PDB file of C-alpha atoms in Angstrom:
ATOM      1  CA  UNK N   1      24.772  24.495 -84.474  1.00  0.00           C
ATOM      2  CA  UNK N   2      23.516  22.914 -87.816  1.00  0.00           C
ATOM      3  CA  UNK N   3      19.574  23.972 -88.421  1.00  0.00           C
ATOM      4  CA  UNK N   4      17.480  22.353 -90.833  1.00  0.00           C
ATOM      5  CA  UNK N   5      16.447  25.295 -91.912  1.00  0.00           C
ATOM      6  CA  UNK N   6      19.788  26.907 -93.289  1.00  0.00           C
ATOM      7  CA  UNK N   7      21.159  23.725 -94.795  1.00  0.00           C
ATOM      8  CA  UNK N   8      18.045  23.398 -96.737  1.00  0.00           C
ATOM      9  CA  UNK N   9      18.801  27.310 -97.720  1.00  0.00           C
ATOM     10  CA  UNK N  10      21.944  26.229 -98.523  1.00  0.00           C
ATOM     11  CA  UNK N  11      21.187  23.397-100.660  1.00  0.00           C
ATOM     12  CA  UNK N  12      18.475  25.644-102.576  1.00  0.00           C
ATOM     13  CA  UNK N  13      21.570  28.379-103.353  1.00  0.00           C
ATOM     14  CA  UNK N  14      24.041  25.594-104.739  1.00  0.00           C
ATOM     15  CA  UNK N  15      21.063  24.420-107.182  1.00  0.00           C
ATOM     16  CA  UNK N  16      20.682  28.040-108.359  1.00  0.00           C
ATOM     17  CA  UNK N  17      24.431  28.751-108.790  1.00  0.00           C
ATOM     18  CA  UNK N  18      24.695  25.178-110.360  1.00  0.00           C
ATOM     19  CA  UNK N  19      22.295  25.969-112.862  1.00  0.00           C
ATOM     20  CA  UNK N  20      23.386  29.480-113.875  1.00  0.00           C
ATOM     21  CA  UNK N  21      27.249  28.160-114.548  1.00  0.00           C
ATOM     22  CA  UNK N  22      25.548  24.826-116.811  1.00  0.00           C
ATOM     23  CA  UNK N  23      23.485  27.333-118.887  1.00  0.00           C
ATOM     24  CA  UNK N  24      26.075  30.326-118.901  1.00  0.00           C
ATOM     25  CA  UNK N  25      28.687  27.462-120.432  1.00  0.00           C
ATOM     26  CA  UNK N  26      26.199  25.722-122.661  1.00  0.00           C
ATOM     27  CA  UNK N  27      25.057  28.886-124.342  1.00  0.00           C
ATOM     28  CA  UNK N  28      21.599  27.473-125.901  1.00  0.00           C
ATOM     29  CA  UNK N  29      19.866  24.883-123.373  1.00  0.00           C
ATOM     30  CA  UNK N  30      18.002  26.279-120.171  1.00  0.00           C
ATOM     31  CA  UNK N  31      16.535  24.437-117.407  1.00  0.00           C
ATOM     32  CA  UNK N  32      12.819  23.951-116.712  1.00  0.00           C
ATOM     33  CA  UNK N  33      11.214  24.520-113.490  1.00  0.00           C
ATOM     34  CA  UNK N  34       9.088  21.355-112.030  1.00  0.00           C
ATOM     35  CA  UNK N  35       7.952  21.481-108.122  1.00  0.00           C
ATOM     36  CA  UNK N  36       6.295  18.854-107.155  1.00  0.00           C
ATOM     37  CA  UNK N  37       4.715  17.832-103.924  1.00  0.00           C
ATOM     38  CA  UNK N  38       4.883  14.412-101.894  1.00  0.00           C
ATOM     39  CA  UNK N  39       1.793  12.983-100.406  1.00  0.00           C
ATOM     40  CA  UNK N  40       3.017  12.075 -97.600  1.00  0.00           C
ATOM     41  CA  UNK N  41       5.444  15.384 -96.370  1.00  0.00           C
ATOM     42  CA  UNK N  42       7.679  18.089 -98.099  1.00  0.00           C
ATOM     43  CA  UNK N  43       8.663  17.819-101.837  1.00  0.00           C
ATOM     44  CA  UNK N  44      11.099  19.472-104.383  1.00  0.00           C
ATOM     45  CA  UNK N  45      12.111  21.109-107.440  1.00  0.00           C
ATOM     46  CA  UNK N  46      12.948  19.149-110.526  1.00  0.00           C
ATOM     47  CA  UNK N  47      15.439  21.291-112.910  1.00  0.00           C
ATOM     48  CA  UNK N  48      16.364  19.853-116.173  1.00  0.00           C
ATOM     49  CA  UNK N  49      17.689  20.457-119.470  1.00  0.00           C
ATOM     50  CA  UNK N  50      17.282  18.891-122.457  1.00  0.00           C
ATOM     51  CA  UNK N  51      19.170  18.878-125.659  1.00  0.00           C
ATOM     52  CA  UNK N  52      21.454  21.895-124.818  1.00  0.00           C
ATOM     53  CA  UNK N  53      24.324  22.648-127.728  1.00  0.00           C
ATOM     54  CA  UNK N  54      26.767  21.065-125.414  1.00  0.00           C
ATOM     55  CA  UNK N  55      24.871  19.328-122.468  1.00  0.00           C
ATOM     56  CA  UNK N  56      22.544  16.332-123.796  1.00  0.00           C
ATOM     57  CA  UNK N  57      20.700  16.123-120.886  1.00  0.00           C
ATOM     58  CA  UNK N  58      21.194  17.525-117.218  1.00  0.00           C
ATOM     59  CA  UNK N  59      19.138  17.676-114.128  1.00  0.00           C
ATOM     60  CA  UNK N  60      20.011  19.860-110.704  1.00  0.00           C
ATOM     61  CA  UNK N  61      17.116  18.432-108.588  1.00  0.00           C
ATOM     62  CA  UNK N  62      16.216  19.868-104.812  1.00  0.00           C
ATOM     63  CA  UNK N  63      14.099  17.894-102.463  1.00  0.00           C
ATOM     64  CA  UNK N  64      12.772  18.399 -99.044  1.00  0.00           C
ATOM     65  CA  UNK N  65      10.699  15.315 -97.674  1.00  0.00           C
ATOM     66  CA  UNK N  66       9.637  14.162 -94.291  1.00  0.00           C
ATOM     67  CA  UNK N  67       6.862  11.801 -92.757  1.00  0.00           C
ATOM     68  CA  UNK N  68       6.138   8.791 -91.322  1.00  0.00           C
ATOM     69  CA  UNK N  69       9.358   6.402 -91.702  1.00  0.00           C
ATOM     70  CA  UNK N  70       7.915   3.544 -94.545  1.00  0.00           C
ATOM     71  CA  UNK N  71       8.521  -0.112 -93.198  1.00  0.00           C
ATOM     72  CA  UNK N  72      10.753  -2.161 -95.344  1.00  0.00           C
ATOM     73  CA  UNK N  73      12.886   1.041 -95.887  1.00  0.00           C
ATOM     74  CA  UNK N  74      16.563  -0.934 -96.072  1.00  0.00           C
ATOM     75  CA  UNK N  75      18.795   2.367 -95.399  1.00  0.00           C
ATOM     76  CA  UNK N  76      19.098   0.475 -91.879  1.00  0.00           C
ATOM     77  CA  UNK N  77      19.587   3.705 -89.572  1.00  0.00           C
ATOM     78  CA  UNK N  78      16.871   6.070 -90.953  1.00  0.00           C
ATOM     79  CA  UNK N  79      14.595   2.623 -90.512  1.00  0.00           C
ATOM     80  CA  UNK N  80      15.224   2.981 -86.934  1.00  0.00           C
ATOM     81  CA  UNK N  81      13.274   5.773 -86.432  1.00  0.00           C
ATOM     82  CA  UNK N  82       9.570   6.438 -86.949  1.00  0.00           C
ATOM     83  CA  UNK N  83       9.413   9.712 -88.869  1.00  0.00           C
ATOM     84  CA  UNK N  84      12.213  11.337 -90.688  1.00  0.00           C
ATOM     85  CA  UNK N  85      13.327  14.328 -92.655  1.00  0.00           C
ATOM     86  CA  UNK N  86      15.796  13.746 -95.636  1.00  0.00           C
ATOM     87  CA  UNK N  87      17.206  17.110 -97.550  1.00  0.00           C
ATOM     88  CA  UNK N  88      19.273  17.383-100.560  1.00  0.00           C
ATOM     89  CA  UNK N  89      20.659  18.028-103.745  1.00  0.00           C
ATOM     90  CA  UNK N  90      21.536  15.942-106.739  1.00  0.00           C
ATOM     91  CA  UNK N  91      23.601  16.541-109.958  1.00  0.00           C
ATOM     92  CA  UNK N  92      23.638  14.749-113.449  1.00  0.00           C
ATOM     93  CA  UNK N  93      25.221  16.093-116.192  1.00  0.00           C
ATOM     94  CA  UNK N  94      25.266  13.810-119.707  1.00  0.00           C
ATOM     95  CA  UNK N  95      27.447  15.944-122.628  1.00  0.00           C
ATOM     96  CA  UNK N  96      26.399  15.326-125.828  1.00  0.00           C
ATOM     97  CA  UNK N  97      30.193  14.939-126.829  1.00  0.00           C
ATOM     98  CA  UNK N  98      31.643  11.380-126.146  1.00  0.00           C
ATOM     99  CA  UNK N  99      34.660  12.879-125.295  1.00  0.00           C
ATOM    100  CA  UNK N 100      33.406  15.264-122.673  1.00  0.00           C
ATOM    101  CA  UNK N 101      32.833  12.697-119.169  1.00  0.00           C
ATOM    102  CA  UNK N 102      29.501  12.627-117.284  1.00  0.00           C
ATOM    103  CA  UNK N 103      29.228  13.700-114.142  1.00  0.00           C
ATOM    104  CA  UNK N 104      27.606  13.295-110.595  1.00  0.00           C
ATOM    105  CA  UNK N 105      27.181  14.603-107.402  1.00  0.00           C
ATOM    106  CA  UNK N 106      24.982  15.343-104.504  1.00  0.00           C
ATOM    107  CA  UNK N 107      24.499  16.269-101.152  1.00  0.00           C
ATOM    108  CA  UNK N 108      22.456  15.791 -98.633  1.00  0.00           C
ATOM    109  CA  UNK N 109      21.280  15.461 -94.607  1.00  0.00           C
ATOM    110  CA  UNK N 110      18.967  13.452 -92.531  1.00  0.00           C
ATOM    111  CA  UNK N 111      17.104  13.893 -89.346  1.00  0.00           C
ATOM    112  CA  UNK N 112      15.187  11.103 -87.214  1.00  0.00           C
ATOM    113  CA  UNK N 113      13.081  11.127 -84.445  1.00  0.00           C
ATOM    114  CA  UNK N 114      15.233   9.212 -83.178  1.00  0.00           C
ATOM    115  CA  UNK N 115      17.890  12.534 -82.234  1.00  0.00           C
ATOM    116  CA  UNK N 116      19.880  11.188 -84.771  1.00  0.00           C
ATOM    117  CA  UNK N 117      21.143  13.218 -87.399  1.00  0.00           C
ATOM    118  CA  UNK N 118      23.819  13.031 -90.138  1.00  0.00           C
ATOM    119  CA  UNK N 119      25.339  14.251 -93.827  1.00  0.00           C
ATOM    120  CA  UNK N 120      26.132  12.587 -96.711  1.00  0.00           C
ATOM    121  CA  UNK N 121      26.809  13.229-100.346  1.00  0.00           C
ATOM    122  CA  UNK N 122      29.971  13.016-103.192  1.00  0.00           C
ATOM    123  CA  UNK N 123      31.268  13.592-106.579  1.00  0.00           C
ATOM    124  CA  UNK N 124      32.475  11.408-109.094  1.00  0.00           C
ATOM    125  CA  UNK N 125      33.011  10.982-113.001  1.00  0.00           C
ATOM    126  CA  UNK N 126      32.363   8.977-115.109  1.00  0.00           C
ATOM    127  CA  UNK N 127      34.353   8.706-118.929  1.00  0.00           C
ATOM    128  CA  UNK N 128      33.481   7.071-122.180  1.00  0.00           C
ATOM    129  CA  UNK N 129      37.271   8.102-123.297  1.00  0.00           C
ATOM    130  CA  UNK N 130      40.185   8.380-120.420  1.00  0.00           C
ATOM    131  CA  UNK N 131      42.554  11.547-120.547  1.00  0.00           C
ATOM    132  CA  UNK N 132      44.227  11.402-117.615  1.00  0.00           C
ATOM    133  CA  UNK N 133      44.495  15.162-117.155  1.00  0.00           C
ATOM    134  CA  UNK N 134      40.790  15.111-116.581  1.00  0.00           C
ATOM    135  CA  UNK N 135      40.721  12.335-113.914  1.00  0.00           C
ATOM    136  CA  UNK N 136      43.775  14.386-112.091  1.00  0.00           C
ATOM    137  CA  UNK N 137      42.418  17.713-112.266  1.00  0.00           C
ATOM    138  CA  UNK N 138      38.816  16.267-110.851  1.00  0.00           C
ATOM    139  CA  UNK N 139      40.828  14.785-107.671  1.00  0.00           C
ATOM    140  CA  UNK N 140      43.023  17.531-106.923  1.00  0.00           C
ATOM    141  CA  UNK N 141      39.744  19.901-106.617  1.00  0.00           C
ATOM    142  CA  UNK N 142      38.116  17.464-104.416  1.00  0.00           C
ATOM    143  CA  UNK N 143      41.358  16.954-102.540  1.00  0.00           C
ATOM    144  CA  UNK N 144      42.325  20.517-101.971  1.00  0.00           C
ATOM    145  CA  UNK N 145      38.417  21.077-100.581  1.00  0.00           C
ATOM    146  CA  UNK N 146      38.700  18.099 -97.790  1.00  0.00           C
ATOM    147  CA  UNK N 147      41.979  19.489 -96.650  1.00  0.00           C
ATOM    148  CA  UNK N 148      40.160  22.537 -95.651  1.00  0.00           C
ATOM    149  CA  UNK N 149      38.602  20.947 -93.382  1.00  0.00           C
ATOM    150  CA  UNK N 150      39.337  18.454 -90.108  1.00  0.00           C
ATOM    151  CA  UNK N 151      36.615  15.979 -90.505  1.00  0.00           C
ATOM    152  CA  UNK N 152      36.886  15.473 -94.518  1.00  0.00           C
ATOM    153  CA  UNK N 153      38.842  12.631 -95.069  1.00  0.00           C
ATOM    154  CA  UNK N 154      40.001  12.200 -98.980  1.00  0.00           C
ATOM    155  CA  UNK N 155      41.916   9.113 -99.049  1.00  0.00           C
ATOM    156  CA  UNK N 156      39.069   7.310 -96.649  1.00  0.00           C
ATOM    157  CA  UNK N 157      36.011   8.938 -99.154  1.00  0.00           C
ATOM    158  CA  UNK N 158      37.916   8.503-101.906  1.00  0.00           C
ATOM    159  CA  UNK N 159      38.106   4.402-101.253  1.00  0.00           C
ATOM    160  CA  UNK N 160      34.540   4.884-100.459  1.00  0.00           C
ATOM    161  CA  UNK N 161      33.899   5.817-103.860  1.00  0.00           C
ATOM    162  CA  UNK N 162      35.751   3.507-105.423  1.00  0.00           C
ATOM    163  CA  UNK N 163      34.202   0.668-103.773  1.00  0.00           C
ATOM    164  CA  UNK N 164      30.461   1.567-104.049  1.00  0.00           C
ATOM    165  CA  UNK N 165      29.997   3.206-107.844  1.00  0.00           C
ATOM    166  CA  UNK N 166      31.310  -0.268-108.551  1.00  0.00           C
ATOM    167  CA  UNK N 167      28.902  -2.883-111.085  1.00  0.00           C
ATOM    168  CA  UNK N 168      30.042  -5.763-109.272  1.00  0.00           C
ATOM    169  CA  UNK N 169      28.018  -7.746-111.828  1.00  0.00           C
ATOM    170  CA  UNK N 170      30.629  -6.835-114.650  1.00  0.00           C
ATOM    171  CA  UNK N 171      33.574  -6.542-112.203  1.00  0.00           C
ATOM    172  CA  UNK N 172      33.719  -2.640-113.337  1.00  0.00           C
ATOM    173  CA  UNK N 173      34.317   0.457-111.896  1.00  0.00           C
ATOM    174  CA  UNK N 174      31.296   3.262-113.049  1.00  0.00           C
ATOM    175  CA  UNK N 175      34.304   5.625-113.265  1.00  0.00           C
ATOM    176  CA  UNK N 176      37.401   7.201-112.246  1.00  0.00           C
ATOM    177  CA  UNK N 177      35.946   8.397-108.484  1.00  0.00           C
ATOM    178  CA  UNK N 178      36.191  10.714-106.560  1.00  0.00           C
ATOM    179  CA  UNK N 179      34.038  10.899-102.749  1.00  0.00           C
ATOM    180  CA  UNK N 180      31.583   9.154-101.643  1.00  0.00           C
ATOM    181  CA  UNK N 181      31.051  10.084 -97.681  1.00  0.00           C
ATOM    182  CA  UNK N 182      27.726   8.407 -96.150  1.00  0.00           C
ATOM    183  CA  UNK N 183      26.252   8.990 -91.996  1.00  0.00           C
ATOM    184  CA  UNK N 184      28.931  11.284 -90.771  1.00  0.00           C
ATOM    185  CA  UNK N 185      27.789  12.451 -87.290  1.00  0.00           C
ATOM    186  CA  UNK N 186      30.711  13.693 -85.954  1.00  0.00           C
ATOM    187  CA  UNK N 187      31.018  17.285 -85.880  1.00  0.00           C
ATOM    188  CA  UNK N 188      28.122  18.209 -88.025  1.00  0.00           C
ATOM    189  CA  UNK N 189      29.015  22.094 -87.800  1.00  0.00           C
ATOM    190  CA  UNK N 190      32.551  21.322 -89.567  1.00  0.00           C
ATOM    191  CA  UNK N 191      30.938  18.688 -91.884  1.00  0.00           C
ATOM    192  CA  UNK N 192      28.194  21.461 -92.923  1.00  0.00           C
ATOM    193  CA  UNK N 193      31.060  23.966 -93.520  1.00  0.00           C
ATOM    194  CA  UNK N 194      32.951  21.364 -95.865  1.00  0.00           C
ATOM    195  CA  UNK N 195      29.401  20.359 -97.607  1.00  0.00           C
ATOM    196  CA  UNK N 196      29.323  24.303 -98.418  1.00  0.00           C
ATOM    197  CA  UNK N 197      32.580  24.635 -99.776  1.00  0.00           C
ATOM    198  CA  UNK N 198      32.757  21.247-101.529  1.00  0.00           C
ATOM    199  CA  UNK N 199      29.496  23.190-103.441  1.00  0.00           C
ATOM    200  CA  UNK N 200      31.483  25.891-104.053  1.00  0.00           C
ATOM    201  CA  UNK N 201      34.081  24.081-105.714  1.00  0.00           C
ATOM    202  CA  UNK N 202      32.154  21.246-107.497  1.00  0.00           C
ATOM    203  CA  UNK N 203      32.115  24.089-110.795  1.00  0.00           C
ATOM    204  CA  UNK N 204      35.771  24.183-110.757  1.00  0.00           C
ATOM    205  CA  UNK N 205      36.645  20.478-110.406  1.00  0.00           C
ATOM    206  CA  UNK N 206      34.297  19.542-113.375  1.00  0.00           C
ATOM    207  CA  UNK N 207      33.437  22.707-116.201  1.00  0.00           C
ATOM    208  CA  UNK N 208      36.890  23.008-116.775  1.00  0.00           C
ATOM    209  CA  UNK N 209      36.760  19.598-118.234  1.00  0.00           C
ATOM    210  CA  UNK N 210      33.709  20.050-119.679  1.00  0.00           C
ATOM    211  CA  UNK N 211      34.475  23.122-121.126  1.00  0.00           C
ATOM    212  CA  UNK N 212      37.941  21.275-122.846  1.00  0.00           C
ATOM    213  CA  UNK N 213      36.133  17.881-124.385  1.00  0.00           C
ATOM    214  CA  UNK N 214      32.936  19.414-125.571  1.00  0.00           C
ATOM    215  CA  UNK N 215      33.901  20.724-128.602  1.00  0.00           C
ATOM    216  CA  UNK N 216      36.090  17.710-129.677  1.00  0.00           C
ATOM    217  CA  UNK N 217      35.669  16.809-133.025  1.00  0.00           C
ATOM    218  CA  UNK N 218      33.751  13.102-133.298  1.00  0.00           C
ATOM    219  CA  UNK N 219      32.380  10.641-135.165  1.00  0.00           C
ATOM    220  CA  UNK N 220      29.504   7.735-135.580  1.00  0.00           C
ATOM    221  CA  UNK N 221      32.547   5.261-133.813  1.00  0.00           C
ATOM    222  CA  UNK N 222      32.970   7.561-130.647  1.00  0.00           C
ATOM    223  CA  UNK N 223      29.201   8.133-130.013  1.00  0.00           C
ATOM    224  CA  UNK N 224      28.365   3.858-130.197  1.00  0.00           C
ATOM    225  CA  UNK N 225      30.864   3.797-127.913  1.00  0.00           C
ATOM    226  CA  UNK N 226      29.369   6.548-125.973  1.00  0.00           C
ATOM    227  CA  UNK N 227      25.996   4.864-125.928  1.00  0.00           C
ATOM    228  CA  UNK N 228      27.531   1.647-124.670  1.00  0.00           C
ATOM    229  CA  UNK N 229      29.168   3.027-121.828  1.00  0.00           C
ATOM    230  CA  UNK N 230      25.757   4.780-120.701  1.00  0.00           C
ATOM    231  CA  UNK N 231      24.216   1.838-120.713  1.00  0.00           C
ATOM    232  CA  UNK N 232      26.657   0.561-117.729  1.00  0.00           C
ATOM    233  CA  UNK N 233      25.590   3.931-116.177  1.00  0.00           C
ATOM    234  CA  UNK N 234      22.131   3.070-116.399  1.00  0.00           C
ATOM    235  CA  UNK N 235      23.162  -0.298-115.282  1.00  0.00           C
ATOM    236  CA  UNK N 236      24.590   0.916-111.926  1.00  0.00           C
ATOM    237  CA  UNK N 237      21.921   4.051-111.403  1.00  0.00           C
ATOM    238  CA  UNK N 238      18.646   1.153-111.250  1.00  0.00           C
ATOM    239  CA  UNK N 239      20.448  -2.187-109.899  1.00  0.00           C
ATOM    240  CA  UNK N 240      23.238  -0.567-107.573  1.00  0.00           C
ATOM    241  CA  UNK N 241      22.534   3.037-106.548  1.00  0.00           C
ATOM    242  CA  UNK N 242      21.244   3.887-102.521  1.00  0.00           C
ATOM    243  CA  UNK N 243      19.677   7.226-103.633  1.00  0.00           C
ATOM    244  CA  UNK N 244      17.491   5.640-106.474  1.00  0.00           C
ATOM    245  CA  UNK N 245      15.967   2.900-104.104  1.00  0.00           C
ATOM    246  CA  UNK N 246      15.582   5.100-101.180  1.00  0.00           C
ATOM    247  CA  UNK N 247      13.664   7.681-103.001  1.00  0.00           C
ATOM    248  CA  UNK N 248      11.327   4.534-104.608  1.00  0.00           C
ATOM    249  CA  UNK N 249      11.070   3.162-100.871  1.00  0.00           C
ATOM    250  CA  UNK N 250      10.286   6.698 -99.326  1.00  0.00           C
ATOM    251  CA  UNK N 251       7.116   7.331-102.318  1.00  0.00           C
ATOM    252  CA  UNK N 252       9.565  10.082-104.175  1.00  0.00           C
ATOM    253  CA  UNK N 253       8.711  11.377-107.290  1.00  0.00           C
ATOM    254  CA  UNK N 254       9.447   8.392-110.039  1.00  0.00           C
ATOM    255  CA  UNK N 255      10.171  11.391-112.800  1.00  0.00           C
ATOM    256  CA  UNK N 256      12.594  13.031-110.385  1.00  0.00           C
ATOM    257  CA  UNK N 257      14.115  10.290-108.975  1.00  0.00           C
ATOM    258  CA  UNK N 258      14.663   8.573-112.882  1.00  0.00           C
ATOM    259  CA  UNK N 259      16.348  11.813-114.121  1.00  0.00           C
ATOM    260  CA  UNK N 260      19.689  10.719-113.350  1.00  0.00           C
ATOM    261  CA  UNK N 261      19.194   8.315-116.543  1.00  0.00           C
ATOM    262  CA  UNK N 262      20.930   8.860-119.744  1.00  0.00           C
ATOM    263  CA  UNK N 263      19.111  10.209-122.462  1.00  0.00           C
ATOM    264  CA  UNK N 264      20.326   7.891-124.844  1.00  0.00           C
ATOM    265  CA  UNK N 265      21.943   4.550-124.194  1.00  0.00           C
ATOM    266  CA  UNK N 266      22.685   0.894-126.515  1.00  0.00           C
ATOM    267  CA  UNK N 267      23.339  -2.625-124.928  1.00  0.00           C
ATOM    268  CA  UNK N 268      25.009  -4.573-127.488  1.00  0.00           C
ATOM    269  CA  UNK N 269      25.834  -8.356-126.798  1.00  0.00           C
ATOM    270  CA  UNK N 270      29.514  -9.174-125.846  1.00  0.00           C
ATOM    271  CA  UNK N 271      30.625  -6.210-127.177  1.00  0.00           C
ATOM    272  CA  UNK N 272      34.921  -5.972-126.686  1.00  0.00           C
ATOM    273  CA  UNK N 273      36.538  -2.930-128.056  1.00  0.00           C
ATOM    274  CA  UNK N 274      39.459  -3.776-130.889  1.00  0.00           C
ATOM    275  CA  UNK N 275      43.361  -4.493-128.490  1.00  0.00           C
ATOM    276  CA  UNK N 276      45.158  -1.276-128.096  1.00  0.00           C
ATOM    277  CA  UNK N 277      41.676   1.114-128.713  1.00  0.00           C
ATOM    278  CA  UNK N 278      41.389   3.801-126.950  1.00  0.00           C
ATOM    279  CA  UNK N 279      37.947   2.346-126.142  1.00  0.00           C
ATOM    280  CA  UNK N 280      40.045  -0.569-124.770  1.00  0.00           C
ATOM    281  CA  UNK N 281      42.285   1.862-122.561  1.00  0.00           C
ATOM    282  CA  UNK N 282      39.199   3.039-120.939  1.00  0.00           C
ATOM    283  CA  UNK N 283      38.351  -0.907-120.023  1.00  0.00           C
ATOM    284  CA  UNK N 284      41.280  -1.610-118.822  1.00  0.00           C
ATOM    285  CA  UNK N 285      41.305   0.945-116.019  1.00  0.00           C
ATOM    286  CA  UNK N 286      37.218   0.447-115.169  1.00  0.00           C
ATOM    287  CA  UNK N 287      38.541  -3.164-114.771  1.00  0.00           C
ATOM    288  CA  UNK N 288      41.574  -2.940-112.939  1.00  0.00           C
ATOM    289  CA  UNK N 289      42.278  -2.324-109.160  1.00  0.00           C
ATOM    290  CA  UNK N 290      41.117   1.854-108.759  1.00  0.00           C
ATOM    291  CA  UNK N 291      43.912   4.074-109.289  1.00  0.00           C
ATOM    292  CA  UNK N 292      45.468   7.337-107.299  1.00  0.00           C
ATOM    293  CA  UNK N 293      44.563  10.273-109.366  1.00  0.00           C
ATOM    294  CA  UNK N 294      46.838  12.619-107.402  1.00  0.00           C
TER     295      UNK N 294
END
């Protein structure tokens, strides 16, 4: 029987073991150490670093926070409730090497007063520069983890993914995937049991590639380029993104919730890479129909 209690213990663990593999592979940077407190019920612990040899900017944030359900709250289920309590965990990792891809993922669960209950969460990443080996390697993790388990369902949450880190504004994928899973309520226990392991395996599916690009050698070319393509991440993370409007509609913390934003980022008008680039390779697969990485 899932307990709030242990899958909030649970979530607190994976931030911890997050944390110790970003700073153990970036050598230099180390995360601060920000609780905060909510007005209105529960709270969190903001963990970021900043200007890291390797990592730009990261942030491994845990949150906790219940209350009174806010009217006008447009996640349509929690809204049909009058009190709530929404857990989780969130992941942002921006490498200072345009080479190396960023990378996102989170988990979470919600309660209602309503006896409703349910999890959520995901991975995906997100390249300035396509290698292909990355994009397969970051699948096959996330593929092997749902086959563990009878209610994960990779090919379903893997369309998921494609279809919502989408800017439909630009007619662009964010990325190249991977899951996006939103209000499962069947069989919590085994969806708890895959949120665990899919924690324990988020390291593996995306360090490796971290640990292979951020060393690249670059230049003043690659890291316009990289600034360009954070803008469309910055793009997607304040017109686009369910977490970042839910947390502004439930009174979260604006610093914590705003984390997920690039340090750095350029728009530049009409900008087209040169035919043949490989900044034009990545375009043509964010703009094309999403692809099987398996």
């Amino acid at each position: 029987m899932v307990s709030l209690s242990a899958v909030e213990e649970g979530y607190r663990r994976f931030q911890e073991n997050m944390i110790g593999h970003l700073e153990h592979l970036d050598g230099e940077g180390r995360f601060g150490d920000d609780p905060w407190t909510r007005p209105q019920g529960g709270g969190g612990v903001t963990r970021v670093l900043s200007g890291g040899r390797h990592i730009e900017k990261a942030a491994v944030n845990f949150s906790s926070v219940f209350g009174d359900t806010p009217s006008g709250l447009s996640e349509r289920i929690a809204a049909a409730g009058s009190s709530f309590h929404a857990t989780g965990v969130s992941i942002i990792i921006h490498p200072r090497n345009p080479y190396a891809p960023a990378f996102h993922a989170n988990i979470r669960y919600f309660e209602s007063d309503t006896e409703s209950a349910w999890f959520g969460g995901g991975a995906d990443l997100t390249p300035s520069y396509l290698f292909e080996e990355d994009a397969y390697h970051f699948h096959s993790v996330l593929a092997g983890v749902c086959s563990r388990h009878p209610s994960a369902r990779y090919q379903e949450w893997k369309k998921a993914c494609d279809d919502y880190f989408r800017l439909h504004h630009r007619g662009e994928s964010r990325g190249v995937g991977g899951l996006f899973f939103d209000h499962i309520t069947d069989d919590l226990d085994d969806t708890w049991a895959f949120q665990q392991d899919l924690a324990a395996d988020l390291p593996n599916a995306y360090l490796p590639i971290l640990e292979r690009r951020m060393s690249m050698p670059y230049g003043a070319d690659q890291s316009r380029w990289h600034r360009i393509r954070r803008s469309r991440y910055a793009e997607f993370n304040l017109i686009w993104d369910r977490g970042t409007r839910f947390g502004l509609e439930t009174g979260g913390r604006i610093e914590s919730i705003l984390a997920s934003l690039p340090p750095v980022a350029e728009w530049v008008y009409d900008f087209e890479p040169e035919p043949g680039s490989p900044e034009a390779l990545l375009l043509s697969v964010v703009r094309s129909p999403a692809r099987s990485w398996l």
